[in-house]
mmCIF file of C-alpha atoms in Angstrom:
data_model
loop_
_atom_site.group_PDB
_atom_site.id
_atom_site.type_symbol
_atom_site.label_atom_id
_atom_site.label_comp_id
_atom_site.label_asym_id
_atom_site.label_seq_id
_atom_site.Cartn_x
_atom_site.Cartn_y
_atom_site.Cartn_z
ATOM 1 C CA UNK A 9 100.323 114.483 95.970
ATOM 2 C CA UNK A 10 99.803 112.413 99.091
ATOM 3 C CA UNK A 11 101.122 113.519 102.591
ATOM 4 C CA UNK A 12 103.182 111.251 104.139
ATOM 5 C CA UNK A 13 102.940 111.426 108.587
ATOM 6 C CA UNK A 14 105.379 110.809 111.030
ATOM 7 C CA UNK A 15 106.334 112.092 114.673
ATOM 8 C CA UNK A 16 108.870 114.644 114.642
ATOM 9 C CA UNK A 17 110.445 112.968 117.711
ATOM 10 C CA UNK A 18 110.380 110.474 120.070
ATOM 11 C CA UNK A 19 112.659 109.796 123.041
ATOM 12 C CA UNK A 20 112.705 105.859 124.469
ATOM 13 C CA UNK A 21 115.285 104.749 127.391
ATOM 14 C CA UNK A 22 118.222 102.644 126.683
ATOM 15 C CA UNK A 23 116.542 98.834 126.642
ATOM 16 C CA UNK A 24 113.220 100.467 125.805
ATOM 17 C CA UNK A 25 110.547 99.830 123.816
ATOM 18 C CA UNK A 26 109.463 102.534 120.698
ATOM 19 C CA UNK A 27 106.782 102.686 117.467
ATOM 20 C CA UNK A 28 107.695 104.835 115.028
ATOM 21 C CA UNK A 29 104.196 105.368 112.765
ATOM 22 C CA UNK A 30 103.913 106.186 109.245
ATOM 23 C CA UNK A 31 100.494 107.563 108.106
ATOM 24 C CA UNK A 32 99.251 108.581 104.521
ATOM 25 C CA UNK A 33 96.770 111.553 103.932
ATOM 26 C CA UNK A 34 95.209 109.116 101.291
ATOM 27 C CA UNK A 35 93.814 106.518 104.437
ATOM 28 C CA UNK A 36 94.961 103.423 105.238
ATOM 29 C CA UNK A 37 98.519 102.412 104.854
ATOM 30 C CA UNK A 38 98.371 98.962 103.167
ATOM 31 C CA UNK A 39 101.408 96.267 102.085
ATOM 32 C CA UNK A 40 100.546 98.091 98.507
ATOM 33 C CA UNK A 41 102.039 100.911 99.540
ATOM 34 C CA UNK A 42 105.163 98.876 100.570
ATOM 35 C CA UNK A 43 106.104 100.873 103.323
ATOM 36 C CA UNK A 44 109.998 101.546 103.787
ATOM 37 C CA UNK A 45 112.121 102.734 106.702
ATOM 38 C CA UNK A 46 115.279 104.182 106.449
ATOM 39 C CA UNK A 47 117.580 104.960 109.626
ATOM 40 C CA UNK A 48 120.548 108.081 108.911
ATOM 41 C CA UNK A 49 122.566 109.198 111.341
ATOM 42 C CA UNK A 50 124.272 112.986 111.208
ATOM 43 C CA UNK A 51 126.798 113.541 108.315
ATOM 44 C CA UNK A 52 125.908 109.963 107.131
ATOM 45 C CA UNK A 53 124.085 108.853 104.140
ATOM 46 C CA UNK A 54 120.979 106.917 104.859
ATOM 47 C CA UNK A 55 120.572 103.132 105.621
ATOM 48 C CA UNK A 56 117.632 100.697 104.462
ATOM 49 C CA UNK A 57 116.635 99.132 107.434
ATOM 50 C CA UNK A 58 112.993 97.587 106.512
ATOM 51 C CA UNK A 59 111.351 96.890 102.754
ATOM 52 C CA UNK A 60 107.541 95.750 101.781
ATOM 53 C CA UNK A 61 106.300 96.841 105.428
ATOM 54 C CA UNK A 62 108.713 93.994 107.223
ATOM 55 C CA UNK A 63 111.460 92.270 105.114
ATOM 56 C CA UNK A 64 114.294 93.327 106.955
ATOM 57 C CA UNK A 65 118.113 93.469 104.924
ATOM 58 C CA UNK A 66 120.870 91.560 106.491
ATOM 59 C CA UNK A 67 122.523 94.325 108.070
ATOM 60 C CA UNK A 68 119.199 95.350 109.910
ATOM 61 C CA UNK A 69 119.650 94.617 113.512
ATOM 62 C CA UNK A 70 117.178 92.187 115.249
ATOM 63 C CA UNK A 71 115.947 94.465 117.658
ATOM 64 C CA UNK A 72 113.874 96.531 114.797
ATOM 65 C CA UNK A 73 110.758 95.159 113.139
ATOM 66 C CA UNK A 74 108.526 96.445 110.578
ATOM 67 C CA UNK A 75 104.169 96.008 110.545
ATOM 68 C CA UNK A 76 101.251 97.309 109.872
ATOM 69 C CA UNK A 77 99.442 99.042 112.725
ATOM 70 C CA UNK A 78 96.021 100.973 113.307
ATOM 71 C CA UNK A 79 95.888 101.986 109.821
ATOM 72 C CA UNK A 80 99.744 103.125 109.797
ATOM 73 C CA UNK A 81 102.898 101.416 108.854
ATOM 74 C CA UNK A 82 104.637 101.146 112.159
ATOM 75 C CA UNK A 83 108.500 100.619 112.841
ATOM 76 C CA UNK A 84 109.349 99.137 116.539
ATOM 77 C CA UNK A 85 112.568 99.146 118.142
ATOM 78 C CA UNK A 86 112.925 96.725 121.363
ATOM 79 C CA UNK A 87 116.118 96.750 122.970
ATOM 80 C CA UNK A 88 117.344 100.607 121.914
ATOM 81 C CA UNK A 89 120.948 101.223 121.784
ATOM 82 C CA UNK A 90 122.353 104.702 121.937
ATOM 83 C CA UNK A 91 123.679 103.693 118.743
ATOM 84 C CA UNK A 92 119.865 103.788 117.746
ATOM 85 C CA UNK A 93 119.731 107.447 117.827
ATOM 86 C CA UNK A 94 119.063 108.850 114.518
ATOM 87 C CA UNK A 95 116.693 110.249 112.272
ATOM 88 C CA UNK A 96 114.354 107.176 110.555
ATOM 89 C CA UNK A 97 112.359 107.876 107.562
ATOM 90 C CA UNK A 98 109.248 106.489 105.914
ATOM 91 C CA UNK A 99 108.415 106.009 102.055
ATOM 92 C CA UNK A 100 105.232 104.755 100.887
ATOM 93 C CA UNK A 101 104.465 104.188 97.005
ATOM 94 C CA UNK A 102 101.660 105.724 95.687
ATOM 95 C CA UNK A 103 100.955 103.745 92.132
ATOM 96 C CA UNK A 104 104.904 104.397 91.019
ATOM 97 C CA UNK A 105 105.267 107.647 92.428
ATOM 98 C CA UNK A 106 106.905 107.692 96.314
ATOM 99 C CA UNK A 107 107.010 110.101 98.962
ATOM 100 C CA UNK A 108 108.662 110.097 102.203
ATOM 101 C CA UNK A 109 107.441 111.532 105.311
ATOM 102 C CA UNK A 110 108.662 114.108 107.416
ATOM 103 C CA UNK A 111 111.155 112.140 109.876
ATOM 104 C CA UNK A 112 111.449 110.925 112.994
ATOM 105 C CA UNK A 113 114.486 112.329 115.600
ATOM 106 C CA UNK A 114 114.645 109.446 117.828
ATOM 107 C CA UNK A 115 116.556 109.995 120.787
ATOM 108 C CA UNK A 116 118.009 107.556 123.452
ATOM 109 C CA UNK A 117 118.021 109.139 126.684
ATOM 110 C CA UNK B 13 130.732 94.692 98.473
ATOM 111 C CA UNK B 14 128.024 96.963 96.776
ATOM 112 C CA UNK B 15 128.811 100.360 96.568
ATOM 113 C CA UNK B 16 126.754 103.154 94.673
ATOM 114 C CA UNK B 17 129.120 106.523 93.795
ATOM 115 C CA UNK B 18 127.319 109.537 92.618
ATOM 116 C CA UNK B 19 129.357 112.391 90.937
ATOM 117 C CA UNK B 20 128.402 115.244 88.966
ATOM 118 C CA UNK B 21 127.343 117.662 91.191
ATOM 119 C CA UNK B 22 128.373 121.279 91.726
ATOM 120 C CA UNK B 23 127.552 124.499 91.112
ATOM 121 C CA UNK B 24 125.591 126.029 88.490
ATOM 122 C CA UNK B 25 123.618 128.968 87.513
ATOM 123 C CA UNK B 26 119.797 129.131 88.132
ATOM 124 C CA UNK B 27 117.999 128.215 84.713
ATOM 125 C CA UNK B 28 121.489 125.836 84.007
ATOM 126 C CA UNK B 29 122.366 122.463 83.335
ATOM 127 C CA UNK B 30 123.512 119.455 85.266
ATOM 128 C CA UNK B 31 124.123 116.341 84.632
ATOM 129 C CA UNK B 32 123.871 113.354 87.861
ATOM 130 C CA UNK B 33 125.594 110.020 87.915
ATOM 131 C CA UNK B 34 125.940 107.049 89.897
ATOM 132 C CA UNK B 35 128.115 104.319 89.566
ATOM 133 C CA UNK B 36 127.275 100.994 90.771
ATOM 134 C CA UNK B 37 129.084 98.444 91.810
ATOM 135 C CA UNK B 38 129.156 94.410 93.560
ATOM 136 C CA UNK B 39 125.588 93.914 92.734
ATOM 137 C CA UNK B 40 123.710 93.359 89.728
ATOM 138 C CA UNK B 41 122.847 96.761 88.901
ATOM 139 C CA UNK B 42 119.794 95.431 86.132
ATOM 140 C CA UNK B 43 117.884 93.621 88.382
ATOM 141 C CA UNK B 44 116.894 96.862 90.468
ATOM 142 C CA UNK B 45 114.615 99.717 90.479
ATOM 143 C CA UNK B 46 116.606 102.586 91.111
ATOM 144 C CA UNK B 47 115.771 106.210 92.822
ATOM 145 C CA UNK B 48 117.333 109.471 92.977
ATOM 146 C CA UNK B 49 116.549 111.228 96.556
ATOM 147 C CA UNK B 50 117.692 114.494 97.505
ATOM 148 C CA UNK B 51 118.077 116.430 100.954
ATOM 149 C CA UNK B 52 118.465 120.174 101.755
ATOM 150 C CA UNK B 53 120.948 119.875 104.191
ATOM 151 C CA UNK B 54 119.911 120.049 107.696
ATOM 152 C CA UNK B 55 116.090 119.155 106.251
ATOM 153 C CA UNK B 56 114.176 115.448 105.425
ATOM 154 C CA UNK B 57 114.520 113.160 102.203
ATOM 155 C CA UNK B 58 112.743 113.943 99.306
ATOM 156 C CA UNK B 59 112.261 111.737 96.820
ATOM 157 C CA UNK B 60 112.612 112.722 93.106
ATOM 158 C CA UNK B 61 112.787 109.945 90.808
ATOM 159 C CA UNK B 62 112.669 106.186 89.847
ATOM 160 C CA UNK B 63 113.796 104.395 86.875
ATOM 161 C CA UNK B 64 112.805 100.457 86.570
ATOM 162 C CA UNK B 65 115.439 97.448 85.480
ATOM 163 C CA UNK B 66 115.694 97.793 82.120
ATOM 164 C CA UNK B 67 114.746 101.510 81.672
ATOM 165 C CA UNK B 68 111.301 101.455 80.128
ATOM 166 C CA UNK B 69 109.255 102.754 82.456
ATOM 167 C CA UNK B 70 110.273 106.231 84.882
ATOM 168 C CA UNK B 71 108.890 108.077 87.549
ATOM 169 C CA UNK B 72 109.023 111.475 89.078
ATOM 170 C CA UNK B 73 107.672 114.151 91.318
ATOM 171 C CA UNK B 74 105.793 116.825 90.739
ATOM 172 C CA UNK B 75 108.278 119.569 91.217
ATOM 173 C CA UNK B 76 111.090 118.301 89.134
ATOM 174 C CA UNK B 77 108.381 116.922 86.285
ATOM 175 C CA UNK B 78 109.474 117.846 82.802
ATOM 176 C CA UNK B 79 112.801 120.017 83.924
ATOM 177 C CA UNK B 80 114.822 116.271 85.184
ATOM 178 C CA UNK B 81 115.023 113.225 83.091
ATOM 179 C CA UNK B 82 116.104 109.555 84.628
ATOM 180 C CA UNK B 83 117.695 107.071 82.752
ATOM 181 C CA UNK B 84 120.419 104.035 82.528
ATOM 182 C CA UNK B 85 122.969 102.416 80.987
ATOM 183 C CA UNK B 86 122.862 98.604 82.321
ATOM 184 C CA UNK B 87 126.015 98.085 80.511
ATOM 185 C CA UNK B 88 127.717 100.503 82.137
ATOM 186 C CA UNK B 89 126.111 100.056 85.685
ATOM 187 C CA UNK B 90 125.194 103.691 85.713
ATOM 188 C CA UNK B 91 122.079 105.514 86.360
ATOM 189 C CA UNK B 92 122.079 109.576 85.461
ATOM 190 C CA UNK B 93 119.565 112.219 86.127
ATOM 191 C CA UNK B 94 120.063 115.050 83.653
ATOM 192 C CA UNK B 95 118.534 118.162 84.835
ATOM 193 C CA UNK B 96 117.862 121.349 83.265
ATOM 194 C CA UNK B 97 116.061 124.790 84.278
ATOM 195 C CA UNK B 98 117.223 124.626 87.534
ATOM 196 C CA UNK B 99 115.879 126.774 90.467
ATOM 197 C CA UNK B 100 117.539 127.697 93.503
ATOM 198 C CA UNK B 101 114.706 125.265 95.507
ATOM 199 C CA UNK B 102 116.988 122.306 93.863
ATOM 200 C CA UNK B 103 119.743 123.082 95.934
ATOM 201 C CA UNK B 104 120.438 119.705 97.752
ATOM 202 C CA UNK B 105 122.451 116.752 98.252
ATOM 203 C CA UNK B 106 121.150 114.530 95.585
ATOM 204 C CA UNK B 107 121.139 110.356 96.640
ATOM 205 C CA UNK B 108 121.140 107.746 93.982
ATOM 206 C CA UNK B 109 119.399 104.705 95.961
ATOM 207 C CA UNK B 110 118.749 100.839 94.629
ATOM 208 C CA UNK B 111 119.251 96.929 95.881
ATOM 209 C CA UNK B 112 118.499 98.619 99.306
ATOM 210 C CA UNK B 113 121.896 100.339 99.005
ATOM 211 C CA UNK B 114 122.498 104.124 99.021
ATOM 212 C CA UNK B 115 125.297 106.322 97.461
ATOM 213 C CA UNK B 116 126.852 108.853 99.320
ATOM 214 C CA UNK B 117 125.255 111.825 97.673
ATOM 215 C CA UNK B 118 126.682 114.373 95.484
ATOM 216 C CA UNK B 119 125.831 118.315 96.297
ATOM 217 C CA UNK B 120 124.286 120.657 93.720
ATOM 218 C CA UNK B 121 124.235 124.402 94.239
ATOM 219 C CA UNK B 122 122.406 126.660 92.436
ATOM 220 C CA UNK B 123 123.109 130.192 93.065
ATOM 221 C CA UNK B 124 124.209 133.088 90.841
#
């Protein structure tokens, strides 16, 4: 089963800038594996933020954008609330199966 | 507005039975592919399962392959995961996720 990469945490300034990366163990991250980011706050369920590496739902705020970057799927907030402090997950599909990476504790400080 | 609702959960005996749903609501439940995730609380997601529109084809990973089975009722708007020979390791909060929307989660326990 593949291995899904992301950085444990990341701290940006309020107004900042921030790429959250999402790497597989199988190489290059591709629109194939339709990359998927997912934002949940503490005691809260998570929330779709990005599909298919940058097709964004209407709730998504404008201030996060999904690509594909160095070989990774990237997620990049510009703007960051403190409201934007949460944990943000990855999924990648791997021919119909999924995994999700590790996690990334984002905090706005 | 769409709304998933999972129920089912609890507490149950290692090597028991459980039975998952998740009710769906203000979208048009057979269009979507629909996942089960589950979290140990305090840990990441982990995803478990996938089930496509109209219930032909299903997916799952490794660890719950053979012991959990996904399926659907499209009339009903409901998507279950029936699991059996549980282990203590499937102690989570279990997510039914599809149409970009996620449930709340419903918490299995296995313990004796």
């Amino acid at each position: 089963q593949a291995v899904v990469t992301q950085e444990p945490s990341l701290t940006v300034s309020p107004g900042g800038t921030v790429t959250l990366t999402c790497g597989s163990s199988t190489g290059t991250v591709t629109s194939g594996h339709y990359p998927y980011w997912c934002q949940q706050k503490p005691g809260q369920a998570p929330r779709t933020l990005i599909h298919d590496t940058n097709r964004k739902q209407s709730w998504t705020p404008a201030r996060f954008s999904g690509s594909l970057l160095g070989g990774k799927a990237a997620l990049t907030l510009s703007g960051a609330q403190p409201e934007d402090e949460a944990d943000y997950y990855c999924l990648l599909s791997y021919s119909g199966t999924f995994v999700f990476g590790g996690g990334t504790k984002l905090t706005v400080l | 507005e769409a709304q998933l609702v999972e129920s089912g959960g609890g507490l149950v005996q290692p090597g028991g039975s459980l039975r998952l749903s998740c009710a769906a609501s203000g979208l048009t439940f057979s269009d979507y592919w629909i996942h089960w995730v589950r979290q140990v609380p305090g840990k990441g997601l982990a995803w478990v399962s996938v089930i496509n529109p109209d219930g032909s084809a299903t997916n799952y990973a490794d660890s719950v392959k053979g012991r959990f089975t996904i399926s659907r009722d499209n009339a009903k708007n409901t998507l279950y995961l029936q699991m059996n020979s549980l282990r203590a390791d499937d102690t989570a909060l279990y997510y039914c996720a599809g149409g970009y929307r996620w449930g709340q989660g419903t918490l299995v326990t296995v313990s004796s």
